[in-house]
mmCIF file of C-alpha atoms in Angstrom:
data_model
loop_
_atom_site.group_PDB
_atom_site.id
_atom_site.type_symbol
_atom_site.label_atom_id
_atom_site.label_comp_id
_atom_site.label_asym_id
_atom_site.label_seq_id
_atom_site.Cartn_x
_atom_site.Cartn_y
_atom_site.Cartn_z
ATOM 1 C CA MET A 1372 1.778 -13.955 -11.654
ATOM 2 C CA ASP A 1373 1.478 -13.732 -8.087
ATOM 3 C CA ILE A 1374 0.465 -10.517 -6.790
ATOM 4 C CA LEU A 1375 1.139 -9.718 -3.111
ATOM 5 C CA LEU A 1376 -1.574 -7.318 -1.588
ATOM 6 C CA ILE A 1377 -0.667 -5.431 1.396
ATOM 7 C CA GLY A 1378 -3.278 -3.453 3.059
ATOM 8 C CA GLY A 1379 -2.610 0.072 5.003
ATOM 9 C CA LEU A 1380 -2.677 1.049 8.412
ATOM 10 C CA TRP A 1381 -5.326 -0.862 10.632
ATOM 11 C CA LEU A 1382 -6.170 -3.597 8.111
ATOM 12 C CA ASN A 1383 -5.478 -7.105 7.794
ATOM 13 C CA GLY A 1384 -5.289 -9.588 4.920
ATOM 14 C CA SER A 1385 -9.059 -10.015 4.856
ATOM 15 C CA VAL A 1386 -9.930 -6.797 3.236
ATOM 16 C CA TRP A 1387 -8.540 -8.033 -0.039
ATOM 17 C CA ALA A 1388 -11.216 -11.021 -0.030
ATOM 18 C CA ARG A 1389 -13.228 -9.590 -2.791
ATOM 19 C CA VAL A 1390 -10.409 -8.210 -4.859
ATOM 20 C CA ALA A 1391 -8.762 -11.828 -4.728
ATOM 21 C CA SER A 1392 -11.885 -13.380 -5.833
ATOM 22 C CA ALA A 1393 -11.775 -11.029 -8.704
ATOM 23 C CA LEU A 1394 -8.270 -11.559 -9.683
ATOM 24 C CA GLU A 1395 -8.067 -15.220 -9.888
ATOM 25 C CA PRO A 1396 -10.445 -15.516 -13.040
ATOM 26 C CA LEU A 1397 -8.083 -13.095 -14.699
ATOM 27 C CA GLY A 1398 -5.257 -15.415 -14.372
ATOM 28 C CA HIS A 1399 -3.297 -14.251 -11.396
ATOM 29 C CA ARG A 1400 -2.734 -15.599 -7.921
ATOM 30 C CA PRO A 1401 -3.624 -13.127 -5.175
ATOM 31 C CA VAL A 1402 -1.691 -13.403 -2.021
ATOM 32 C CA PRO A 1403 -3.290 -11.206 0.718
ATOM 33 C CA LEU A 1404 -0.815 -10.446 3.496
ATOM 34 C CA THR A 1405 -1.694 -10.165 7.133
ATOM 35 C CA LEU A 1406 1.109 -8.149 8.649
ATOM 36 C CA PRO A 1407 2.852 -8.553 12.284
ATOM 37 C CA GLY A 1408 1.103 -6.525 14.550
ATOM 38 C CA GLN A 1409 -1.941 -6.117 12.376
ATOM 39 C CA GLY A 1410 -3.827 -9.309 12.616
ATOM 40 C CA ASP A 1411 -1.603 -11.616 14.527
ATOM 41 C CA GLY A 1412 -2.376 -10.104 17.924
ATOM 42 C CA SER A 1413 1.468 -8.762 18.570
ATOM 43 C CA VAL A 1414 1.539 -5.247 20.017
ATOM 44 C CA SER A 1415 5.409 -5.305 19.760
ATOM 45 C CA ALA A 1416 5.775 -5.720 16.148
ATOM 46 C CA THR A 1417 8.092 -3.286 14.331
ATOM 47 C CA LEU A 1418 8.557 -1.986 10.785
ATOM 48 C CA ASP A 1419 11.326 -4.377 10.297
ATOM 49 C CA ASP A 1420 8.828 -7.341 11.256
ATOM 50 C CA GLN A 1421 6.341 -6.164 8.737
ATOM 51 C CA LEU A 1422 9.215 -6.053 6.138
ATOM 52 C CA ALA A 1423 10.420 -9.507 6.717
ATOM 53 C CA ALA A 1424 6.705 -10.644 6.250
ATOM 54 C CA VAL A 1425 6.743 -8.944 2.879
ATOM 55 C CA LEU A 1426 10.069 -10.214 1.961
ATOM 56 C CA ALA A 1427 9.058 -13.870 2.814
ATOM 57 C CA ALA A 1428 6.324 -13.663 0.558
ATOM 58 C CA VAL A 1429 8.392 -12.334 -2.225
ATOM 59 C CA ASP A 1430 10.882 -15.137 -1.655
ATOM 60 C CA ALA A 1431 8.137 -17.658 -1.621
ATOM 61 C CA ALA A 1432 6.921 -16.549 -5.165
ATOM 62 C CA PRO A 1433 7.783 -19.041 -7.733
ATOM 63 C CA GLY A 1434 8.580 -16.493 -10.216
ATOM 64 C CA LYS A 1435 8.836 -12.503 -10.201
ATOM 65 C CA PRO A 1436 5.415 -11.195 -8.321
ATOM 66 C CA MET A 1437 4.227 -7.680 -8.264
ATOM 67 C CA VAL A 1438 3.757 -6.355 -5.045
ATOM 68 C CA VAL A 1439 0.965 -4.030 -4.110
ATOM 69 C CA GLY A 1440 0.960 -1.475 -1.452
ATOM 70 C CA HIS A 1441 -2.202 0.443 -0.012
ATOM 71 C CA SER A 1442 -2.054 3.829 1.507
ATOM 72 C CA ALA A 1443 0.862 3.736 4.076
ATOM 73 C CA ALA A 1444 1.910 0.251 2.916
ATOM 74 C CA CYS A 1445 2.800 1.943 -0.496
ATOM 75 C CA THR A 1446 6.252 2.566 1.762
ATOM 76 C CA LEU A 1447 6.373 -1.515 2.295
ATOM 77 C CA ALA A 1448 5.912 -2.323 -0.978
ATOM 78 C CA TRP A 1449 8.675 0.260 -2.140
ATOM 79 C CA LEU A 1450 10.956 -0.968 0.691
ATOM 80 C CA ALA A 1451 10.457 -4.533 -0.953
ATOM 81 C CA ALA A 1452 11.534 -3.001 -4.013
ATOM 82 C CA ASP A 1453 14.518 -1.686 -2.400
ATOM 83 C CA ARG A 1454 15.665 -5.013 -0.780
ATOM 84 C CA ARG A 1455 14.721 -7.331 -3.705
ATOM 85 C CA PRO A 1456 14.758 -5.307 -6.744
ATOM 86 C CA GLU A 1457 16.183 -8.486 -8.908
ATOM 87 C CA ARG A 1458 12.821 -10.645 -7.840
ATOM 88 C CA LEU A 1459 10.304 -8.233 -8.565
ATOM 89 C CA ALA A 1460 8.375 -7.729 -11.726
ATOM 90 C CA LYS A 1461 6.435 -4.486 -10.762
ATOM 91 C CA VAL A 1462 5.248 -2.264 -7.993
ATOM 92 C CA ALA A 1463 1.426 -1.061 -7.739
ATOM 93 C CA LEU A 1464 0.816 1.851 -5.147
ATOM 94 C CA ILE A 1465 -2.889 2.340 -4.393
ATOM 95 C CA GLY A 1466 -3.816 5.840 -2.772
ATOM 96 C CA GLY A 1467 -0.508 6.624 -1.532
ATOM 97 C CA PHE A 1468 3.186 7.186 -2.103
ATOM 98 C CA PRO A 1469 6.445 5.798 -0.842
ATOM 99 C CA THR A 1470 7.977 7.704 2.306
ATOM 100 C CA ALA A 1471 11.646 8.920 1.722
ATOM 101 C CA ASP A 1472 14.706 7.530 3.277
ATOM 102 C CA GLY A 1473 15.300 8.752 6.986
ATOM 103 C CA GLN A 1474 11.328 9.468 7.605
ATOM 104 C CA PRO A 1475 9.144 7.592 9.862
ATOM 105 C CA TYR A 1476 7.052 5.084 8.197
ATOM 106 C CA ALA A 1477 3.677 6.264 9.450
ATOM 107 C CA ASP A 1478 3.651 8.712 12.429
ATOM 108 C CA PHE A 1479 0.236 10.179 11.502
ATOM 109 C CA PHE A 1480 -1.986 10.113 14.462
ATOM 110 C CA GLU A 1481 -1.775 9.883 18.285
ATOM 111 C CA VAL A 1482 -0.001 6.917 20.092
ATOM 112 C CA ARG A 1483 -1.525 5.415 23.107
ATOM 113 C CA ASP A 1484 -0.235 2.506 25.154
ATOM 114 C CA ASP A 1485 2.183 1.571 22.430
ATOM 115 C CA VAL A 1486 -0.315 1.591 19.771
ATOM 116 C CA MET A 1487 -1.976 3.966 17.070
ATOM 117 C CA PRO A 1488 -5.631 3.268 16.982
ATOM 118 C CA PHE A 1489 -7.954 4.067 14.231
ATOM 119 C CA PRO A 1490 -8.655 7.789 14.996
ATOM 120 C CA GLY A 1491 -12.275 7.915 13.779
ATOM 121 C CA TRP A 1492 -13.653 9.251 10.481
ATOM 122 C CA GLY A 1493 -12.855 12.743 11.073
ATOM 123 C CA PRO A 1494 -9.558 12.927 9.212
ATOM 124 C CA PHE A 1495 -11.029 10.980 6.474
ATOM 125 C CA GLU A 1496 -14.188 13.169 5.746
ATOM 126 C CA GLY A 1497 -14.299 14.356 1.811
ATOM 127 C CA PRO A 1498 -12.967 12.427 -0.909
ATOM 128 C CA ASP A 1499 -11.231 9.544 1.134
ATOM 129 C CA ALA A 1500 -14.598 8.241 2.685
ATOM 130 C CA ALA A 1501 -17.126 9.954 0.196
ATOM 131 C CA ASP A 1502 -18.289 6.416 -0.978
ATOM 132 C CA LEU A 1503 -18.302 4.376 2.032
ATOM 133 C CA ASP A 1504 -22.078 4.058 3.445
ATOM 134 C CA ASP A 1505 -22.787 3.882 7.002
ATOM 135 C CA GLY A 1506 -22.429 -0.070 7.272
ATOM 136 C CA ALA A 1507 -19.071 -0.021 5.547
ATOM 137 C CA ARG A 1508 -17.758 2.767 7.891
ATOM 138 C CA GLN A 1509 -18.899 0.916 11.030
ATOM 139 C CA GLU A 1510 -17.261 -2.178 9.787
ATOM 140 C CA LEU A 1511 -14.026 -0.721 9.030
ATOM 141 C CA ALA A 1512 -14.041 1.087 12.404
ATOM 142 C CA ALA A 1513 -15.039 -1.997 14.396
ATOM 143 C CA THR A 1514 -12.180 -4.009 12.680
ATOM 144 C CA ALA A 1515 -9.740 -1.669 12.717
ATOM 145 C CA ILE A 1516 -6.524 -3.154 14.448
ATOM 146 C CA PRO A 1517 -4.253 -0.360 16.255
ATOM 147 C CA VAL A 1518 -0.878 -0.334 14.568
ATOM 148 C CA PRO A 1519 1.923 -0.870 17.043
ATOM 149 C CA ALA A 1520 4.276 2.238 17.748
ATOM 150 C CA GLY A 1521 7.370 0.189 16.499
ATOM 151 C CA VAL A 1522 5.534 0.138 13.172
ATOM 152 C CA ALA A 1523 4.037 3.775 12.802
ATOM 153 C CA LYS A 1524 7.376 5.272 14.148
ATOM 154 C CA GLY A 1525 9.674 2.732 12.324
ATOM 155 C CA VAL A 1526 12.224 4.639 10.321
ATOM 156 C CA VAL A 1527 12.505 4.116 6.806
ATOM 157 C CA ARG A 1528 15.822 3.082 5.192
ATOM 158 C CA LEU A 1529 16.520 2.726 1.529
ATOM 159 C CA ALA A 1530 19.575 1.992 -0.154
ATOM 160 C CA ASP A 1531 19.639 -0.131 -3.510
ATOM 161 C CA GLU A 1532 19.011 2.318 -6.441
ATOM 162 C CA ARG A 1533 18.113 -0.486 -8.720
ATOM 163 C CA ARG A 1534 14.499 0.300 -7.264
ATOM 164 C CA PHE A 1535 14.373 2.930 -9.441
ATOM 165 C CA ASP A 1536 14.462 0.620 -12.250
ATOM 166 C CA LEU A 1537 11.378 -1.296 -11.261
ATOM 167 C CA PRO A 1538 8.256 -0.352 -13.370
ATOM 168 C CA VAL A 1539 5.500 1.381 -10.984
ATOM 169 C CA VAL A 1540 1.983 1.907 -11.346
ATOM 170 C CA VAL A 1541 0.076 4.470 -9.177
ATOM 171 C CA VAL A 1542 -3.416 3.750 -8.610
ATOM 172 C CA CYS A 1543 -5.316 6.946 -8.146
ATOM 173 C CA PRO A 1544 -8.441 6.523 -6.091
ATOM 174 C CA GLU A 1545 -9.327 9.846 -4.114
ATOM 175 C CA PHE A 1546 -6.970 11.945 -6.249
ATOM 176 C CA THR A 1547 -6.310 12.320 -10.027
ATOM 177 C CA PRO A 1548 -3.459 11.098 -12.230
ATOM 178 C CA ALA A 1549 -2.924 14.533 -13.105
ATOM 179 C CA GLN A 1550 -2.544 15.661 -9.384
ATOM 180 C CA ALA A 1551 -0.207 12.656 -8.651
ATOM 181 C CA GLN A 1552 2.082 13.620 -11.624
ATOM 182 C CA GLU A 1553 1.863 17.257 -10.571
ATOM 183 C CA TRP A 1554 3.046 16.290 -6.955
ATOM 184 C CA ILE A 1555 6.044 14.170 -8.329
ATOM 185 C CA ASN A 1556 6.972 16.990 -10.838
ATOM 186 C CA ALA A 1557 6.874 19.461 -7.839
ATOM 187 C CA GLY A 1558 9.295 17.336 -5.737
ATOM 188 C CA ASP A 1559 6.616 16.159 -2.971
ATOM 189 C CA VAL A 1560 7.289 12.515 -4.131
ATOM 190 C CA PRO A 1561 11.095 12.368 -4.272
ATOM 191 C CA GLU A 1562 11.127 8.662 -4.582
ATOM 192 C CA LEU A 1563 8.770 8.312 -7.581
ATOM 193 C CA ALA A 1564 10.642 11.430 -9.177
ATOM 194 C CA ARG A 1565 13.584 9.110 -9.512
ATOM 195 C CA ALA A 1566 11.740 6.177 -10.780
ATOM 196 C CA LYS A 1567 12.155 5.515 -14.509
ATOM 197 C CA HIS A 1568 8.971 3.891 -15.452
ATOM 198 C CA VAL A 1569 5.785 5.497 -13.729
ATOM 199 C CA ASP A 1570 2.151 4.786 -15.022
ATOM 200 C CA PHE A 1571 -0.996 5.908 -13.623
ATOM 201 C CA ALA A 1572 -4.602 4.282 -13.446
ATOM 202 C CA ASP A 1573 -7.523 5.957 -12.120
ATOM 203 C CA ILE A 1574 -10.235 4.505 -10.112
ATOM 204 C CA ASP A 1575 -13.628 6.126 -9.162
ATOM 205 C CA SER A 1576 -13.470 5.625 -5.587
ATOM 206 C CA GLY A 1577 -12.349 6.912 -2.015
ATOM 207 C CA HIS A 1578 -9.576 5.904 -0.397
ATOM 208 C CA TRP A 1579 -10.244 2.175 0.278
ATOM 209 C CA PRO A 1580 -11.342 0.985 -3.413
ATOM 210 C CA MET A 1581 -10.831 -2.752 -2.490
ATOM 211 C CA ILE A 1582 -13.920 -2.525 -0.296
ATOM 212 C CA THR A 1583 -16.312 -0.092 -2.669
ATOM 213 C CA GLN A 1584 -14.677 -1.137 -6.416
ATOM 214 C CA PRO A 1585 -13.270 -4.522 -5.920
ATOM 215 C CA ALA A 1586 -13.890 -5.654 -9.383
ATOM 216 C CA GLU A 1587 -12.449 -2.500 -11.182
ATOM 217 C CA LEU A 1588 -9.353 -2.666 -8.757
ATOM 218 C CA ALA A 1589 -8.959 -6.083 -9.702
ATOM 219 C CA ARG A 1590 -9.110 -5.405 -13.405
ATOM 220 C CA ILE A 1591 -6.634 -2.396 -12.897
ATOM 221 C CA LEU A 1592 -4.183 -4.722 -10.858
ATOM 222 C CA ALA A 1593 -4.435 -7.726 -13.447
ATOM 223 C CA ALA A 1594 -3.888 -5.112 -16.387
ATOM 224 C CA ALA A 1595 -0.739 -3.889 -14.795
ATOM 225 C CA ALA A 1596 0.528 -7.456 -13.985
ATOM 226 C CA ASN A 1597 0.037 -8.350 -17.654
ATOM 227 C CA ALA A 1598 2.027 -5.303 -18.758
ATOM 228 C CA ALA A 1599 4.608 -6.424 -16.725
#
């Protein structure tokens, strides 16, 4: 199965290199995506541009792919489910949840000069970054790509209720499956509260398991694809 890999804020497709290498022997075809504005040099890219890139990858897949979103890009994966429910086999969400209709995509940090730069490690101290050593932190910060304001402040639009029929797996790095289920039950994740098939997978990592636990993350994603 094709597994489309979408990194979160500040990341390009290269962040998936070790996960991709581990997925191939497990019988799947990894497709790491570099999004407009996050690796192609464009600072004018919009959320619609990024979604168009994801949908192009969906449409190019020979069969029904699994789309994987990390962090903020969980919303991009869910937008793909909304736009192409009949073309997807499954949605995997790593370390994040879909934003609801009408809300900004990722308006989390300060925007300067029409981009949202990486804010430093202060906001991520604690479980998010606990498993990143100094070298990994320095490399991530040095290669972080400022996110265009048109992406971060783009408004999420969801319309096709067939998205709720797609099976979803929530991969839980810095939080537990029990916490994720509690948030869904409490109404904090309205999109997943309406999804009909939600499973959970635990991984012992911080917010970036593709860096610190690539082999285990590949195993989890392959198992999710096999179950689809």
